[in-house]
PDB file of C-alpha atoms in Angstrom:
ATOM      1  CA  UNK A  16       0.000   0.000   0.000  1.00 93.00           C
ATOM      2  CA  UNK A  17       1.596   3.293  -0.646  1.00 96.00           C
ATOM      3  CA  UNK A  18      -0.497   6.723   0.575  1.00 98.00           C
ATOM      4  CA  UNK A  19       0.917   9.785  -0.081  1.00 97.00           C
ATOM      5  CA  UNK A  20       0.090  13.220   2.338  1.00 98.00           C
ATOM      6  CA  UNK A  21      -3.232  15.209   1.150  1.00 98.00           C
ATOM      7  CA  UNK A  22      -1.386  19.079   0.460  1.00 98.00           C
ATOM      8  CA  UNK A  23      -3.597  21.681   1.972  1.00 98.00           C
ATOM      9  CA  UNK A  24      -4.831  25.247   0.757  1.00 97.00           C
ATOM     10  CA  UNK A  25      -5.898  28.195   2.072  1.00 96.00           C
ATOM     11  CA  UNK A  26      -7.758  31.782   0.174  1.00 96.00           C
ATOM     12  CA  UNK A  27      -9.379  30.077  -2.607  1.00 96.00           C
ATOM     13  CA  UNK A  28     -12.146  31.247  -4.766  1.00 96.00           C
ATOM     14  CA  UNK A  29     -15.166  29.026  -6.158  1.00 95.00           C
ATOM     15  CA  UNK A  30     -13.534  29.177  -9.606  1.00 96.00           C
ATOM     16  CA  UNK A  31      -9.991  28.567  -8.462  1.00 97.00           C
ATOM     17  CA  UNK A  32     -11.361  25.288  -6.325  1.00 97.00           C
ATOM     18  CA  UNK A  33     -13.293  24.145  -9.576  1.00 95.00           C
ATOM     19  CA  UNK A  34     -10.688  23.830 -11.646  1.00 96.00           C
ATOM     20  CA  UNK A  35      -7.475  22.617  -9.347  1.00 96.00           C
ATOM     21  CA  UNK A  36      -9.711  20.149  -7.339  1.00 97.00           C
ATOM     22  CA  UNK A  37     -13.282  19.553  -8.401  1.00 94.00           C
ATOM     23  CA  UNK A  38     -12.982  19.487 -11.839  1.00 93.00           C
ATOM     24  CA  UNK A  39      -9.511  16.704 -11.455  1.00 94.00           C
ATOM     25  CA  UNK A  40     -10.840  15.102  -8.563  1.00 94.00           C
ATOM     26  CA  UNK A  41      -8.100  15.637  -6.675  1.00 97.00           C
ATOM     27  CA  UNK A  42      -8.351  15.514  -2.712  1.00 98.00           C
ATOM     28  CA  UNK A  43      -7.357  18.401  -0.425  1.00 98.00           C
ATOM     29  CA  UNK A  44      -7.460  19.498   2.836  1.00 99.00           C
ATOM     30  CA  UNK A  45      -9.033  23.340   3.098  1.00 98.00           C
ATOM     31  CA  UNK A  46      -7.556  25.565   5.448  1.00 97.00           C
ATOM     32  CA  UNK A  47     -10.767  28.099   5.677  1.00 96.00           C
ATOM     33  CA  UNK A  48     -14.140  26.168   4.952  1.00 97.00           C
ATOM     34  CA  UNK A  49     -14.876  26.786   7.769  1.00 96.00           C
ATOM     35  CA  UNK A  50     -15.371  30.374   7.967  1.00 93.00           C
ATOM     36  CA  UNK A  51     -13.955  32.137  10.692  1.00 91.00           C
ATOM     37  CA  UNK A  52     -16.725  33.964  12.291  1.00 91.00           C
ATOM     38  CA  UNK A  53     -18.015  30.485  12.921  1.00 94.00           C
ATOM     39  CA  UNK A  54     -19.090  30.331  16.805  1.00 93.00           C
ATOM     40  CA  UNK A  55     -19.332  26.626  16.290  1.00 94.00           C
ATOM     41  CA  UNK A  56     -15.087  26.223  15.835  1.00 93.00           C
ATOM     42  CA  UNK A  57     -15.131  28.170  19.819  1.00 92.00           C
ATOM     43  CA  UNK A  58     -18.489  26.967  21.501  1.00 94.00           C
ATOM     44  CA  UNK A  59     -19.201  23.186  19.976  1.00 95.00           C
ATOM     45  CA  UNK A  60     -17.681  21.246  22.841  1.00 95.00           C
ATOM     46  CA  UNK A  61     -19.159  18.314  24.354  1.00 96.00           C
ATOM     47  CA  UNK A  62     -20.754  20.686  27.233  1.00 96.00           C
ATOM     48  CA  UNK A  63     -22.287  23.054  25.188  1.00 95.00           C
ATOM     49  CA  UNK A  64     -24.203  19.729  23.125  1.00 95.00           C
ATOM     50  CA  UNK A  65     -25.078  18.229  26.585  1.00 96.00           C
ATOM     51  CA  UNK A  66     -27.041  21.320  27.065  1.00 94.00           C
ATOM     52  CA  UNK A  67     -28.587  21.739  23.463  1.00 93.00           C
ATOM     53  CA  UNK A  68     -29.622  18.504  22.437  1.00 93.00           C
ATOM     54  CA  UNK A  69     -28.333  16.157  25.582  1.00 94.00           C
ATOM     55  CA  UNK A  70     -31.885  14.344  25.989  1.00 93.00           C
ATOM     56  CA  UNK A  71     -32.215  13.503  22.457  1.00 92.00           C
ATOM     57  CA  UNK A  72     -31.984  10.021  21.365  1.00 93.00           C
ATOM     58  CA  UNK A  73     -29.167   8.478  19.317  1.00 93.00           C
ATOM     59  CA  UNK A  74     -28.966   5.188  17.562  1.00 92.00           C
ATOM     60  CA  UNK A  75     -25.009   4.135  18.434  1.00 93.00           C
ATOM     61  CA  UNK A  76     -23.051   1.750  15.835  1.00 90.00           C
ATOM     62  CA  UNK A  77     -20.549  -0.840  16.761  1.00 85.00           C
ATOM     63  CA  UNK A  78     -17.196  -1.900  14.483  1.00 75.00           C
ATOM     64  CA  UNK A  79     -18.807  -2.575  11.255  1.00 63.00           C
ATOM     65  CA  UNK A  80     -15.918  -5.185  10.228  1.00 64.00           C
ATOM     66  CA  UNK A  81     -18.614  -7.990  11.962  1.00 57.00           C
ATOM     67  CA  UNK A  82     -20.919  -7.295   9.036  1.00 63.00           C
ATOM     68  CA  UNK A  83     -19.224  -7.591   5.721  1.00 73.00           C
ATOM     69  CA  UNK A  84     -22.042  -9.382   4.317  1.00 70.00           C
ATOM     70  CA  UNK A  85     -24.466  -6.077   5.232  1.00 70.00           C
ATOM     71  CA  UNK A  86     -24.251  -2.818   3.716  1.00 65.00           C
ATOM     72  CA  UNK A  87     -24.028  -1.038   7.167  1.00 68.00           C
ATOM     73  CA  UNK A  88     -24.134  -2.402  10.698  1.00 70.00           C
ATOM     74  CA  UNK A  89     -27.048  -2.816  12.438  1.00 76.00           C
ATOM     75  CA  UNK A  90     -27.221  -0.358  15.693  1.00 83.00           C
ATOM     76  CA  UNK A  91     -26.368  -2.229  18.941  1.00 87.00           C
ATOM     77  CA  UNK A  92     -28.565   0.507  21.410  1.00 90.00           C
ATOM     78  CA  UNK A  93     -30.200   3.840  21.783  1.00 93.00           C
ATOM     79  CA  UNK A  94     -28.918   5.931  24.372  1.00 94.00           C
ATOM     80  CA  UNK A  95     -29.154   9.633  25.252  1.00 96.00           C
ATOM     81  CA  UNK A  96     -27.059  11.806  23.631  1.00 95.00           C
ATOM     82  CA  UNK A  97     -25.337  13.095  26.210  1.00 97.00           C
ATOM     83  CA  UNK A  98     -25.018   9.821  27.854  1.00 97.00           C
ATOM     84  CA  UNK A  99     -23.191   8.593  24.653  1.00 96.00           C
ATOM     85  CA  UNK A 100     -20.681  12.171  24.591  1.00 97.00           C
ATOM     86  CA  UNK A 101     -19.759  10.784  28.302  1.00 97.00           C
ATOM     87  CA  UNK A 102     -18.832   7.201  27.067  1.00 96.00           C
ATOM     88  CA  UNK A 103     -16.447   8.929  24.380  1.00 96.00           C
ATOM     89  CA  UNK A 104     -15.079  11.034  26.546  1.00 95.00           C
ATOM     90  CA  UNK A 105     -13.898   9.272  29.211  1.00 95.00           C
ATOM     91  CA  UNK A 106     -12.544   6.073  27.623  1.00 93.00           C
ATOM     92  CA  UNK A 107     -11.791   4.511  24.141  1.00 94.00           C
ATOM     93  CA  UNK A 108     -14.531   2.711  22.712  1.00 93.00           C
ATOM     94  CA  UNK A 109     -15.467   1.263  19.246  1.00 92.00           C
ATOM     95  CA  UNK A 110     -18.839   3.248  19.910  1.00 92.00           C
ATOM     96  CA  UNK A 111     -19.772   5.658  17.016  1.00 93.00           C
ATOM     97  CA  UNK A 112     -22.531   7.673  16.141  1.00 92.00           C
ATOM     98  CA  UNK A 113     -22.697   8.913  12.348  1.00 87.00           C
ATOM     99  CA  UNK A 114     -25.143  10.806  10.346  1.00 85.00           C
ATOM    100  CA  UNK A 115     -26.358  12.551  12.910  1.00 88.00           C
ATOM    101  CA  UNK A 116     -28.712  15.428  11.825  1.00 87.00           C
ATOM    102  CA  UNK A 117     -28.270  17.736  14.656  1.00 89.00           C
ATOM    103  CA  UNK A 118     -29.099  20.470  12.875  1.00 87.00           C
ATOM    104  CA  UNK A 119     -32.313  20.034  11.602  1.00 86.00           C
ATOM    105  CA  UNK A 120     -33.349  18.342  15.257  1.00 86.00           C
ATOM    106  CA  UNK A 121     -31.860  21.699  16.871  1.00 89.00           C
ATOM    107  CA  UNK A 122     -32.505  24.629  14.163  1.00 87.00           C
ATOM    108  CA  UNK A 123     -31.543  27.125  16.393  1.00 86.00           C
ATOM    109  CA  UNK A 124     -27.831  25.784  15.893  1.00 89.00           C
ATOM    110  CA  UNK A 125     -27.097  26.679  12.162  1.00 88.00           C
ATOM    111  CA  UNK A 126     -26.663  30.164  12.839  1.00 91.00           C
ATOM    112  CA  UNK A 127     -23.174  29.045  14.709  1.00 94.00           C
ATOM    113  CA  UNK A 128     -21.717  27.823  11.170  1.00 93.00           C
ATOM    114  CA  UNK A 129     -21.009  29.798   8.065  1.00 93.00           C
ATOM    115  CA  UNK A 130     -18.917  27.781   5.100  1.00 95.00           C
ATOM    116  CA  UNK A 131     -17.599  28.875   1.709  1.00 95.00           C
ATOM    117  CA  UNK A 132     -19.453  27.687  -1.034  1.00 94.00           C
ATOM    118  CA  UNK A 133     -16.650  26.352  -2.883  1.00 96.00           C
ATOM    119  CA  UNK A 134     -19.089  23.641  -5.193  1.00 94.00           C
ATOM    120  CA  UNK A 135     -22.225  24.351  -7.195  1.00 90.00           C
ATOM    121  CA  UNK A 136     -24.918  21.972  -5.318  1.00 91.00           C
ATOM    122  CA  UNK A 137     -23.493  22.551  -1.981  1.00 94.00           C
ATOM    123  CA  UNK A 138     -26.317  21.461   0.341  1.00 92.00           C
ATOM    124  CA  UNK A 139     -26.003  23.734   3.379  1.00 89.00           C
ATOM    125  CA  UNK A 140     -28.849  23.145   4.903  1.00 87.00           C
ATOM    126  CA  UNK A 141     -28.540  19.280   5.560  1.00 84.00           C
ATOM    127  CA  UNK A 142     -25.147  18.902   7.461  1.00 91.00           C
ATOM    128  CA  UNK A 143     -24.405  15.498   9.480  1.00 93.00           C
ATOM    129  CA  UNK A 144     -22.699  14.945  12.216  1.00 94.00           C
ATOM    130  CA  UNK A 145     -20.319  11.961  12.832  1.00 95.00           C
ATOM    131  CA  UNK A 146     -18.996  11.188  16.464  1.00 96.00           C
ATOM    132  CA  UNK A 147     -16.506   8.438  17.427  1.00 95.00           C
ATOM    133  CA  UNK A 148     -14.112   7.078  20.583  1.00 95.00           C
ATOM    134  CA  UNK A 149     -10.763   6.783  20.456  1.00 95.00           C
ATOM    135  CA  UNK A 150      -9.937   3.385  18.472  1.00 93.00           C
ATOM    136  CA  UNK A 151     -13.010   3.208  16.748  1.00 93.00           C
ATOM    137  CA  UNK A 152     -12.757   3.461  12.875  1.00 92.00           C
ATOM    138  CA  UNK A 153     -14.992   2.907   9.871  1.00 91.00           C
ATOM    139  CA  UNK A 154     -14.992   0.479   7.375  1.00 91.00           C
ATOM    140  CA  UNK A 155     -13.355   1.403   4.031  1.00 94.00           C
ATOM    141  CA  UNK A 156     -16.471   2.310   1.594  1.00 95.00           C
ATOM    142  CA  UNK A 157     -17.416   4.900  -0.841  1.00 95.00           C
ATOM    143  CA  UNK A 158     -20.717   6.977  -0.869  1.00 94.00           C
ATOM    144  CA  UNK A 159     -23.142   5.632  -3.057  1.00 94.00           C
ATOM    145  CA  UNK A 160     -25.156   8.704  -3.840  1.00 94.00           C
ATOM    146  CA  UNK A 161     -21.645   9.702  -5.827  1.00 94.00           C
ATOM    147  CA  UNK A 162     -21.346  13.461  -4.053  1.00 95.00           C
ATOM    148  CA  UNK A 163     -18.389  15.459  -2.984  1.00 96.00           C
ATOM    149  CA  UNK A 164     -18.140  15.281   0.684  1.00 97.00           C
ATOM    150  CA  UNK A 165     -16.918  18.063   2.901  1.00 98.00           C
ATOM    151  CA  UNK A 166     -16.006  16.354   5.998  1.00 98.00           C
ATOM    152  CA  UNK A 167     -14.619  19.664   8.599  1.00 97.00           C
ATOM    153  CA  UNK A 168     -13.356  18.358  12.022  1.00 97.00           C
ATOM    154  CA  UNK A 169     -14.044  20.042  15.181  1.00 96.00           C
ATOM    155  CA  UNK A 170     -13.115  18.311  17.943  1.00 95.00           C
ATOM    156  CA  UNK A 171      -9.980  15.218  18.324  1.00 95.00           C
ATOM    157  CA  UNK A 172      -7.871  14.040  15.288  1.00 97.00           C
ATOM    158  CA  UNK A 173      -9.416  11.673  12.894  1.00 97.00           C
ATOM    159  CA  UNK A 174      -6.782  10.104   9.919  1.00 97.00           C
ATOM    160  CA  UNK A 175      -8.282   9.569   6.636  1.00 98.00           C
ATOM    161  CA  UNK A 176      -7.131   7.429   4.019  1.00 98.00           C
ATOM    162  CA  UNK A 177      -8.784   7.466   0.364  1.00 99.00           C
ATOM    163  CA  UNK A 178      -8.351   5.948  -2.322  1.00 98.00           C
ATOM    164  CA  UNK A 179      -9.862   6.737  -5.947  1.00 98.00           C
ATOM    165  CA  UNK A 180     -12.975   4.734  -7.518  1.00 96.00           C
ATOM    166  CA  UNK A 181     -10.295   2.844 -10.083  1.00 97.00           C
ATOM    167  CA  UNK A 182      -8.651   1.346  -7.072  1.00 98.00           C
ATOM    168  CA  UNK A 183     -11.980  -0.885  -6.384  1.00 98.00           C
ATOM    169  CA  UNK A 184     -10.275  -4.001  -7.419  1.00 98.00           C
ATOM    170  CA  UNK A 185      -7.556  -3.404  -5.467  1.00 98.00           C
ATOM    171  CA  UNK A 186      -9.350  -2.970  -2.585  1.00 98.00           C
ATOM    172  CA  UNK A 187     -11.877  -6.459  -2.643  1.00 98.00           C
ATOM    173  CA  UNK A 188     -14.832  -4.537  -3.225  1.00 97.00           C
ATOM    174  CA  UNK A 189     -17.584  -6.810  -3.057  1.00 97.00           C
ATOM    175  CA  UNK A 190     -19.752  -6.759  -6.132  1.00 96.00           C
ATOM    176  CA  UNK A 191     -23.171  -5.196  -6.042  1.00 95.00           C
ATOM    177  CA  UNK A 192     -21.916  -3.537  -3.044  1.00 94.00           C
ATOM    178  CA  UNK A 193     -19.526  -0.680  -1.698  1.00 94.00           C
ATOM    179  CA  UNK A 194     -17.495  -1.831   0.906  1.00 95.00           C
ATOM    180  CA  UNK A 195     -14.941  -4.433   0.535  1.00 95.00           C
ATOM    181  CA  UNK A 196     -13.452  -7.323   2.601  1.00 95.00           C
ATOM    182  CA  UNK A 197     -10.078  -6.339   3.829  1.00 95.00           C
ATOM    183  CA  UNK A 198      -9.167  -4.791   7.293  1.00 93.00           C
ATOM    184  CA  UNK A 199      -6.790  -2.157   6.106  1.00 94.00           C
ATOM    185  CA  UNK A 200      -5.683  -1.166  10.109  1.00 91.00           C
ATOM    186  CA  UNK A 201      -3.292  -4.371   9.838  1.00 93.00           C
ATOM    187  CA  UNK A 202      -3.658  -5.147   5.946  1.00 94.00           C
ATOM    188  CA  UNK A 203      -2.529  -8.990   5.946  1.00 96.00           C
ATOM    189  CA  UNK A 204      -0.188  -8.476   2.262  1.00 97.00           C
ATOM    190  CA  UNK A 205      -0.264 -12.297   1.886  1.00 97.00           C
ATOM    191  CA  UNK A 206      -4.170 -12.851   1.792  1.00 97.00           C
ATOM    192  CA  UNK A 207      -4.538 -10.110   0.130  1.00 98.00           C
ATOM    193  CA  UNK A 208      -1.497  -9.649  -2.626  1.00 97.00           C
ATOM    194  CA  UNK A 209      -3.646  -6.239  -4.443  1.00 98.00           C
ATOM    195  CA  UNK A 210      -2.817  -4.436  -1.419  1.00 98.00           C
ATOM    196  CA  UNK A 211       0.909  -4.107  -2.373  1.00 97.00           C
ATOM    197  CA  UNK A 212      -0.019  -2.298  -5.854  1.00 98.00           C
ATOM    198  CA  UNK A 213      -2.670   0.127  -3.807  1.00 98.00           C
ATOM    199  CA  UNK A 214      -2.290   4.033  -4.489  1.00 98.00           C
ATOM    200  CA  UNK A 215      -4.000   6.480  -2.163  1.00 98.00           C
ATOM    201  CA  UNK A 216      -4.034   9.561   0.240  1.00 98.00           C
ATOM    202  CA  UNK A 217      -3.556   9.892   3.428  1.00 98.00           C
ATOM    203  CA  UNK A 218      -4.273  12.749   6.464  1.00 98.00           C
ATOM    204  CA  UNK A 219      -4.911  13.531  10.051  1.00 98.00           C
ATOM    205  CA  UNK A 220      -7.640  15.923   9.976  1.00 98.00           C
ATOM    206  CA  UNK A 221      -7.210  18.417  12.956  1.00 96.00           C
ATOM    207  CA  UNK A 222      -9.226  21.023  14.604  1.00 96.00           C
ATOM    208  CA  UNK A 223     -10.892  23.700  11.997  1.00 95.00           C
ATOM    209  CA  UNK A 224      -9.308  21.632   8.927  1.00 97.00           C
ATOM    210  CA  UNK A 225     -11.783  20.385   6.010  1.00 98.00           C
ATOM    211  CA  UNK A 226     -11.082  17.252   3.732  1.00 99.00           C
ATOM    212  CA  UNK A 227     -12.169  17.714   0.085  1.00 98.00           C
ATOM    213  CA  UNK A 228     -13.382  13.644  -0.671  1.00 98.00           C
ATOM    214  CA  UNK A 229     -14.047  13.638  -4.671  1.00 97.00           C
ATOM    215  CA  UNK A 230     -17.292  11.280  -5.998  1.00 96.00           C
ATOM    216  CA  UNK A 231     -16.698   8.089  -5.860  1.00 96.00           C
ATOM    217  CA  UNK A 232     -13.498   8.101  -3.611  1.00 98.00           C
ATOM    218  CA  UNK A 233     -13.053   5.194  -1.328  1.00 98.00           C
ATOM    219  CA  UNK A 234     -12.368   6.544   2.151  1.00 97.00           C
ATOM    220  CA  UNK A 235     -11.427   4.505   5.648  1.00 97.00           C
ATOM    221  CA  UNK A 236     -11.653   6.518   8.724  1.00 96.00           C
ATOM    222  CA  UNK A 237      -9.707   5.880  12.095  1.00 96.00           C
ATOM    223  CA  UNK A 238     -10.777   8.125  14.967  1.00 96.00           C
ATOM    224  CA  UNK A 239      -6.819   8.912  16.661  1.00 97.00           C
ATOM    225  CA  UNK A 240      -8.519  10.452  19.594  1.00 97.00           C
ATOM    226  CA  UNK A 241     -12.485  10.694  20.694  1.00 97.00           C
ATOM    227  CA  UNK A 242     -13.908  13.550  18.900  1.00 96.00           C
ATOM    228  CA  UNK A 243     -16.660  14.532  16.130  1.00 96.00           C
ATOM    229  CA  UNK A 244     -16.891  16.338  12.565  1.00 96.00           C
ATOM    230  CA  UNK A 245     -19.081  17.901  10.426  1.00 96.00           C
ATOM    231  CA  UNK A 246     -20.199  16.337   6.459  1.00 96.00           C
ATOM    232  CA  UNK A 247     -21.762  18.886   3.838  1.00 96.00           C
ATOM    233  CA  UNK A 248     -22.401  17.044   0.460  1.00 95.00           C
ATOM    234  CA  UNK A 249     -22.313  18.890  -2.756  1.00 95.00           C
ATOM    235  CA  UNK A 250     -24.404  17.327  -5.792  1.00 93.00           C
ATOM    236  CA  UNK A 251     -22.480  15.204  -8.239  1.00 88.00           C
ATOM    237  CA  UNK A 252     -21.359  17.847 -10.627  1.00 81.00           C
ATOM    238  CA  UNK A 253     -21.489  15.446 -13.928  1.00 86.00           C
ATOM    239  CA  UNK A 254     -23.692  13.844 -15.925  1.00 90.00           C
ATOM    240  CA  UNK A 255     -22.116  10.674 -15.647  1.00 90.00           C
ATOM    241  CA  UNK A 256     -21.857  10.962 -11.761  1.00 91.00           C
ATOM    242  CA  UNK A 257     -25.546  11.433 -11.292  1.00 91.00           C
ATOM    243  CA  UNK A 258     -26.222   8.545 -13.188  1.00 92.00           C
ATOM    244  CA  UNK A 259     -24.089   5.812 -11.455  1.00 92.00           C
ATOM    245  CA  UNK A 260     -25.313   7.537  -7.867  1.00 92.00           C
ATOM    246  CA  UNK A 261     -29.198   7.010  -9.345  1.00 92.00           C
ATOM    247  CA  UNK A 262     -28.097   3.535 -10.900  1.00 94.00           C
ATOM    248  CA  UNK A 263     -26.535   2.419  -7.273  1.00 92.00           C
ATOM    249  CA  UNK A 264     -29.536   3.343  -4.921  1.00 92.00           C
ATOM    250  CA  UNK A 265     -32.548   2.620  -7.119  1.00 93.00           C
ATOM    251  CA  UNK A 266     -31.083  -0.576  -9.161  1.00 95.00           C
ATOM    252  CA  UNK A 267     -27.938  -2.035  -7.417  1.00 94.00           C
ATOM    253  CA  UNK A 268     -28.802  -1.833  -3.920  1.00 92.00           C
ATOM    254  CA  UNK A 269     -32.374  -3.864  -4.716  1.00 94.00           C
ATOM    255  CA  UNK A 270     -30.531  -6.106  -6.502  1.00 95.00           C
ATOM    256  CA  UNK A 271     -27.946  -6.936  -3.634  1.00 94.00           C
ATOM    257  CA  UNK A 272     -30.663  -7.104  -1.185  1.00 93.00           C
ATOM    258  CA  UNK A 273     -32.780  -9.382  -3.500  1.00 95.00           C
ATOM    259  CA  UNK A 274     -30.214 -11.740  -4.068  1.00 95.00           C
ATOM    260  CA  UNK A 275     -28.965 -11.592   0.285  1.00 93.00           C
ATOM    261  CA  UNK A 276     -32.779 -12.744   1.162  1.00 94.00           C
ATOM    262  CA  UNK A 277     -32.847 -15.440  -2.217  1.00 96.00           C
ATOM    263  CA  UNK A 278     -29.200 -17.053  -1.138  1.00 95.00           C
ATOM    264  CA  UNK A 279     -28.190 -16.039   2.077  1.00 93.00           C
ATOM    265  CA  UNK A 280     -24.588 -16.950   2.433  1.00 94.00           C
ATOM    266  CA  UNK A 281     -24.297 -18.788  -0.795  1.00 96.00           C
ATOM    267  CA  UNK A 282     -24.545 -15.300  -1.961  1.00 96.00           C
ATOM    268  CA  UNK A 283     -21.942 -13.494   0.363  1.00 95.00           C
ATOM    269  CA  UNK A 284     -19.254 -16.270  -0.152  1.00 96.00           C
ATOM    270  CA  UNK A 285     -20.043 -15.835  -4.138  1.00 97.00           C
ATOM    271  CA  UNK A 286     -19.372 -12.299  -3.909  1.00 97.00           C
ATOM    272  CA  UNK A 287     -16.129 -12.578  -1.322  1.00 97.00           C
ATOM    273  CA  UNK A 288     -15.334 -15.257  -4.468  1.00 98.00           C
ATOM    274  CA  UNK A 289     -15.766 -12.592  -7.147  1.00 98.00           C
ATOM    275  CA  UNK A 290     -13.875  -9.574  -5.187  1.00 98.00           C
ATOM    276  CA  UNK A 291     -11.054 -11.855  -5.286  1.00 98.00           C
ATOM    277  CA  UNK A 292     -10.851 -13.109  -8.705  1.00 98.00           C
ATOM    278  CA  UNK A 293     -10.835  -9.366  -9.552  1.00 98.00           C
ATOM    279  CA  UNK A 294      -8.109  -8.276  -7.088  1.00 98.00           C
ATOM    280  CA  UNK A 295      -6.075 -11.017  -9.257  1.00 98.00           C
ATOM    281  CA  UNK A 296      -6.615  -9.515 -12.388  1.00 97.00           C
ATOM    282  CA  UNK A 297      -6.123  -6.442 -11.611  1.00 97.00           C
ATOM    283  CA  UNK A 298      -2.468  -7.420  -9.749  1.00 97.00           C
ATOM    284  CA  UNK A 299      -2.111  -9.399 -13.068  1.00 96.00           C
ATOM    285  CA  UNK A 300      -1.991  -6.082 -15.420  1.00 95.00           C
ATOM    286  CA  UNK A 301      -0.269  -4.167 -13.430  1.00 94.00           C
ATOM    287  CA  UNK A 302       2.192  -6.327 -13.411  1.00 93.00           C
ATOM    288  CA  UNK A 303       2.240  -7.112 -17.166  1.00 92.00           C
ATOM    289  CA  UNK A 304       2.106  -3.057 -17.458  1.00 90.00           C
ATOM    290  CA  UNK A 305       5.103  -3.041 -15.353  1.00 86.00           C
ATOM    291  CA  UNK A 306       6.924  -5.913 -17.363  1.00 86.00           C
ATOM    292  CA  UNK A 307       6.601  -4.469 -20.679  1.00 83.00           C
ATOM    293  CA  UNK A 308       7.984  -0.893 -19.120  1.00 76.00           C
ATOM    294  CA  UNK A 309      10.334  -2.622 -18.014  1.00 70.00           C
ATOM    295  CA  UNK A 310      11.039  -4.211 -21.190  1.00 66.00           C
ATOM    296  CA  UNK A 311      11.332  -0.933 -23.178  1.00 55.00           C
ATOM    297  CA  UNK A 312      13.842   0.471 -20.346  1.00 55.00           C
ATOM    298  CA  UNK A 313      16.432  -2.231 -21.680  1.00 53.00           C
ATOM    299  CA  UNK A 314      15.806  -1.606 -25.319  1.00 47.00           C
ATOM    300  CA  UNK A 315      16.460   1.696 -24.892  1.00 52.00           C
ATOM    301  CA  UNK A 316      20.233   1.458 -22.576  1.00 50.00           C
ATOM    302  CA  UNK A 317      20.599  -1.357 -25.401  1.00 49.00           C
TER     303      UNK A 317
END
């Protein structure tokens, strides 16, 4: 596997950010997303949401690695919210709340965050939260919906790796589905030989700093520390993109959950089958890539 470090920017325009990063698909880490008369990078502690929203319910996820066969794990309780900030605070926990939509449960809160519309489609009113403990991490996938995600951290350090959409093979992806199969925090290079030809990014997000995630970009998340961030999505910006994120919620996902309820784990093993077979070819042209440039190196010193 070999990540190289996400380069950061700071002062740029709508136009500029089009056409060095949206446009190439290139990720980057923005300096200034999050604008600075934000109260929410000074007030959004773990105290301050124990008084706003502490009695509301959450739904709290467990490591996700026990559920290959699923698209997402299934929540293992409901707690309050402020009952779950105490469990991340004082001790390291696989515990994680995602998706939270804090914002629309708690309007009065939006006010406290002001971004810079860097993307066409930028949905600004729908942001999600995503808490974890320290240790916890989630499972390598890539969002099906096919929309630039602007993931701003505000509290802890969370490391990101991504890698892009032509990587899939690579990676095990399961067919019909977007996750794959291997456990990437201790990648085992001999049961799974496509991890040696992997190319990716890597960061550790930090307080105020926002990760620019292209469509279709695989992305595995490891919280460092406890802590929580902020996702705004920005419509896919092509043709093309809206397409395969229609195509994989109305027509792939029924067909993956059809054929789970036909064949059970016939089905699963078939597909854990397949996601090897296609990690194999892929290893196998990259290396006959590499072979014949190889090849044309020694005709040329000949």
């Amino acid at each position: 596997m070999h990540l190289r470090q996400i380069e950061s920017i700071r002062g740029y325009d709508k136009q500029k950010f089009k056409s060095e990063f949206l446009r190439t698909g290139v990720p980057v880490i923005i300096k200034d997303f999050i604008q600075e008369d934000s109260a929410a990078l000074h007030t959004w502690d773990y105290d301050h949401f124990r008084q706003v929203a502490g009695d509301s319910m959450v739904s709290v996820h467990n490591e996700e690695d026990a559920h290959l066969d699923k698209v997402s794990s299934p929540p293992v309780k409901k707690m309050k919210f402020s009952t779950y900030l105490d469990l991340i605070e004082k001790e390291p926990t696989a515990m994680r709340l995602f998706l939270f939509n804090l914002l629309l449960e708690k309007p009065v809160m939006q006010k406290d965050l002001h971004v810079k519309r860097l993307a066409d489609r930028l949905i600004t009113w729908l942001p999600f939260l995503f808490f974890g403990g320290a240790g916890s991490s989630v499972r390598y996938h890539y969002d099906i919906d096919m929309s630039h995600v602007f993931l701003s951290q505000f509290r802890g350090v969370k490391r990101v790796w991504l890698f892009a959409n032509d990587q899939s093979e690579l990676l095990y992806r399961l067919p019909y589905n977007f996750h794959g199969i291997v456990d990437l925090r201790h990648p085992d290079y001999d049961k799974f030989p496509g991890l040696r030809y992997l190319q990716g990014w890597s960061c550790d997000l930090q307080h105020g700093d926002t990760l620019f995630i292209p469509s279709g970009y695989w992305h595995y998340i490891q919280y460092v520390t406890d802590g929580y961030s902020v996702s705004y999505r920005a419509l896919p910006r092509t043709m093309k993109e809206r397409w395969l994120g229609f195509r994989n919620i109305v027509i792939t996902r029924r067909i993956d959950n059809t054929l789970r309820i036909l064949f059970g784990k016939k089905y699963f093993d078939w597909k854990v089958r397949a996601a090897y077979q296609r990690a194999d070819k892929a290893v196998r042209k990259i290396q006959r890539r590499e072979a014949a440039v190889f090849g044309m190196g020694d005709l040329q010193r000949d």
